[in-house]
Structure formats: structure tokens, C-alpha cells
Amino acid sequence: MNPGSPIRLQAGDALIAVDVQNDFLPGGSLAVPLGDIVVPALNRYLAAFAARALPVFATRDWHPANHCSFKAQGGIWPPHCVAGTSGAEFASGLDLPAMAVTVSKAATPESDAYSGFAGTDLAARLRAGRLARLYIGGLATDYCVLNTVRDALAEGFEVLLLADAIRAVDVKPGDGARACDAMLRLGARSIRYEDLAP
Ligand code: VGL
Ligand code: ZN
């Protein structure tokens, strides 16, 4: 349910595809349950952005092989998204435009970063492009999407959470739903593709 007028894509809008990488998809080393549904879901938004020549950013986990979040180093995750491996590649079916800006994060052994804003120039790039309203979807709802949305709001951006283009890890059942609640409480608006003006 999303009362209100249809959303018109406009100058100042940007799409942020969070960590749509092979290791987070079925068959990957840290597969998000049904994570692959975000690919066709995001592709619809990507087509709408492409039709209006609006900018797209794609964040990616870009870990060294000895990253602190991996179990061998005392972290909680299996190795995933090791820089330069096929698991770290964006999903091949994701229709990223040639102009998409890639934002790599958590690229040193000691730094973990769930947020696309943490230790990156994402905020500066968005401001330089006079981008104010961010459409955010991808993986995973309860980690990188949650933290990216939280930082985006803290940085003063308006956030439209793409409710039909996110999936959760759900280490604990309900984590994804709780993350969604938290994002809405912080000021994000939850939208679905059908809420866009044709
Ligand atoms: C993520 C777990 C570990 C994510 C990244 O992209 O949500 N989750 N690293
Ligand atoms: Zn990671």
C-alpha cells in the first residue's frame, strides 16, 4: 500500500544498485535466499532511468582474500566478493548502463563496510551531480541496503526504498522485515515499480 501521487522520475534522481554480485545470488558463496529476483526487478527501474538518461550507481563488496569479515579472520561470513573473482562480478543479467558508476567498498583487510557511503566518495559524487533523491535496491536488505539507506538519510538525501527489488539474508528470521521497518522509521519511503508514473 503506497498512497500518494505517482512518482515522476526527474532531474536530481539517481538509482543505487547495492551489491548485486554473484556471491550474493543462488550458487554464490554467501547466497541470499531468492537473491536473484532483484535482477529482473532492478532491470525495470534501470530501463526507466535509461529512458530518461538519469544516473545509476552500483556499489560492490570488494574484499581482499584475508578480509576481517571472513570466518578465517574471526568474522562471521564465509569468504565472499573477493576482488577480481567471478563471485565479485555484478550479476551478468543486470542491465547496468555503460555510464553506471561503480563504487567499491570494504576493500582493505581491516575495513568492513556494509554501507556504500562508508569510506567511499559516493556522497561527494552524488552532491557533485546535484543528485538529491535516491532509489535504492539490491542486496542484502538487512545488511548493505539497510546501512546504505541509513547513511543516505543521515547525509540528507531523500530515499525511495525499492521494496520489490531487495532481498534479505535473514540470519535470524524477521531480520529483513525489521530492517525495512527501521528504514521507514528513519525516513525512507517504500515504493514499488507500479508507483512510478508511466
Ligand atoms: C553483505 C554480508 C557481508 C551485503 C556484505 O552486501 O549485504 N552482507 N557482506
Ligand atoms: Zn562483505
mmCIF file of N, CA and C in Angstrom, residues 3 11 20 28 50 54 70 74 93-94 99 105-106 114 119-120 127 134 139 148 151 158 161 189:
data_model
loop_
_atom_site.group_PDB
_atom_site.id
_atom_site.type_symbol
_atom_site.label_atom_id
_atom_site.label_comp_id
_atom_site.label_asym_id
_atom_site.label_seq_id
_atom_site.Cartn_x
_atom_site.Cartn_y
_atom_site.Cartn_z
ATOM 1 N N PRO A 3 -0.101 5.037 -0.664
ATOM 2 C CA PRO A 3 -0.943 6.139 -1.107
ATOM 3 C C PRO A 3 -0.067 7.301 -1.556
ATOM 4 N N ALA A 11 15.070 15.136 -12.978
ATOM 5 C CA ALA A 11 16.462 15.533 -12.761
ATOM 6 C C ALA A 11 16.717 15.581 -11.267
ATOM 7 N N VAL A 20 24.769 -6.144 -6.137
ATOM 8 C CA VAL A 20 24.126 -7.208 -6.925
ATOM 9 C C VAL A 20 25.243 -8.032 -7.581
ATOM 10 N N GLY A 28 26.174 -18.695 -5.209
ATOM 11 C CA GLY A 28 27.301 -17.919 -4.701
ATOM 12 C C GLY A 28 27.672 -18.343 -3.295
ATOM 13 N N ALA A 50 17.272 4.650 -17.738
ATOM 14 C CA ALA A 50 17.958 4.781 -19.034
ATOM 15 C C ALA A 50 17.118 5.608 -20.001
ATOM 16 N N LEU A 54 18.969 9.195 -16.730
ATOM 17 C CA LEU A 54 19.253 9.528 -15.328
ATOM 18 C C LEU A 54 20.372 8.613 -14.808
ATOM 19 N N PHE A 70 35.656 -12.333 7.177
ATOM 20 C CA PHE A 70 35.632 -13.766 6.837
ATOM 21 C C PHE A 70 35.952 -14.593 8.087
ATOM 22 N N GLY A 74 38.171 -14.460 11.962
ATOM 23 C CA GLY A 74 37.343 -14.196 13.138
ATOM 24 C C GLY A 74 36.039 -13.490 12.838
ATOM 25 N N GLY A 93 23.111 -10.682 -15.639
ATOM 26 C CA GLY A 93 21.814 -10.273 -16.178
ATOM 27 C C GLY A 93 21.380 -8.880 -15.769
ATOM 28 N N LEU A 94 22.184 -8.204 -14.968
ATOM 29 C CA LEU A 94 21.806 -6.857 -14.516
ATOM 30 C C LEU A 94 22.140 -5.859 -15.620
ATOM 31 N N MET A 99 27.322 3.937 -18.556
ATOM 32 C CA MET A 99 27.684 5.115 -17.757
ATOM 33 C C MET A 99 27.598 4.875 -16.250
ATOM 34 N N LYS A 105 33.692 -0.995 -2.006
ATOM 35 C CA LYS A 105 33.797 -0.740 -0.558
ATOM 36 C C LYS A 105 34.397 -1.932 0.164
ATOM 37 N N ALA A 106 34.851 -1.688 1.369
ATOM 38 C CA ALA A 106 35.438 -2.733 2.222
ATOM 39 C C ALA A 106 36.572 -3.443 1.494
ATOM 40 N N TYR A 114 29.308 -2.074 5.422
ATOM 41 C CA TYR A 114 28.074 -2.518 4.802
ATOM 42 C C TYR A 114 27.488 -1.395 3.942
ATOM 43 N N GLY A 119 33.614 5.046 3.701
ATOM 44 C CA GLY A 119 34.954 5.019 3.129
ATOM 45 C C GLY A 119 34.977 5.170 1.615
ATOM 46 N N THR A 120 33.903 5.681 1.033
ATOM 47 C CA THR A 120 33.846 5.872 -0.422
ATOM 48 C C THR A 120 33.544 7.344 -0.731
ATOM 49 N N ARG A 127 26.545 14.608 -4.618
ATOM 50 C CA ARG A 127 26.396 16.058 -4.471
ATOM 51 C C ARG A 127 26.940 16.784 -5.689
ATOM 52 N N LEU A 134 17.322 9.411 -4.010
ATOM 53 C CA LEU A 134 17.984 8.144 -4.329
ATOM 54 C C LEU A 134 16.986 6.991 -4.293
ATOM 55 N N LEU A 139 21.034 -5.937 -2.630
ATOM 56 C CA LEU A 139 21.291 -6.976 -1.627
ATOM 57 C C LEU A 139 22.291 -6.469 -0.581
ATOM 58 N N THR A 148 23.265 1.358 3.791
ATOM 59 C CA THR A 148 23.364 2.380 2.737
ATOM 60 C C THR A 148 22.210 3.380 2.866
ATOM 61 N N ASP A 151 22.774 5.670 5.962
ATOM 62 C CA ASP A 151 23.766 6.722 5.713
ATOM 63 C C ASP A 151 23.257 7.753 4.719
ATOM 64 N N GLU A 158 17.085 12.231 0.061
ATOM 65 C CA GLU A 158 15.769 11.607 0.133
ATOM 66 C C GLU A 158 15.934 10.175 -0.375
ATOM 67 N N LEU A 161 12.986 3.534 -1.113
ATOM 68 C CA LEU A 161 13.415 2.142 -0.966
ATOM 69 C C LEU A 161 12.627 1.284 -1.941
ATOM 70 N N ARG A 189 11.031 6.205 2.094
ATOM 71 C CA ARG A 189 9.693 5.882 1.600
ATOM 72 C C ARG A 189 9.805 4.601 0.798
#
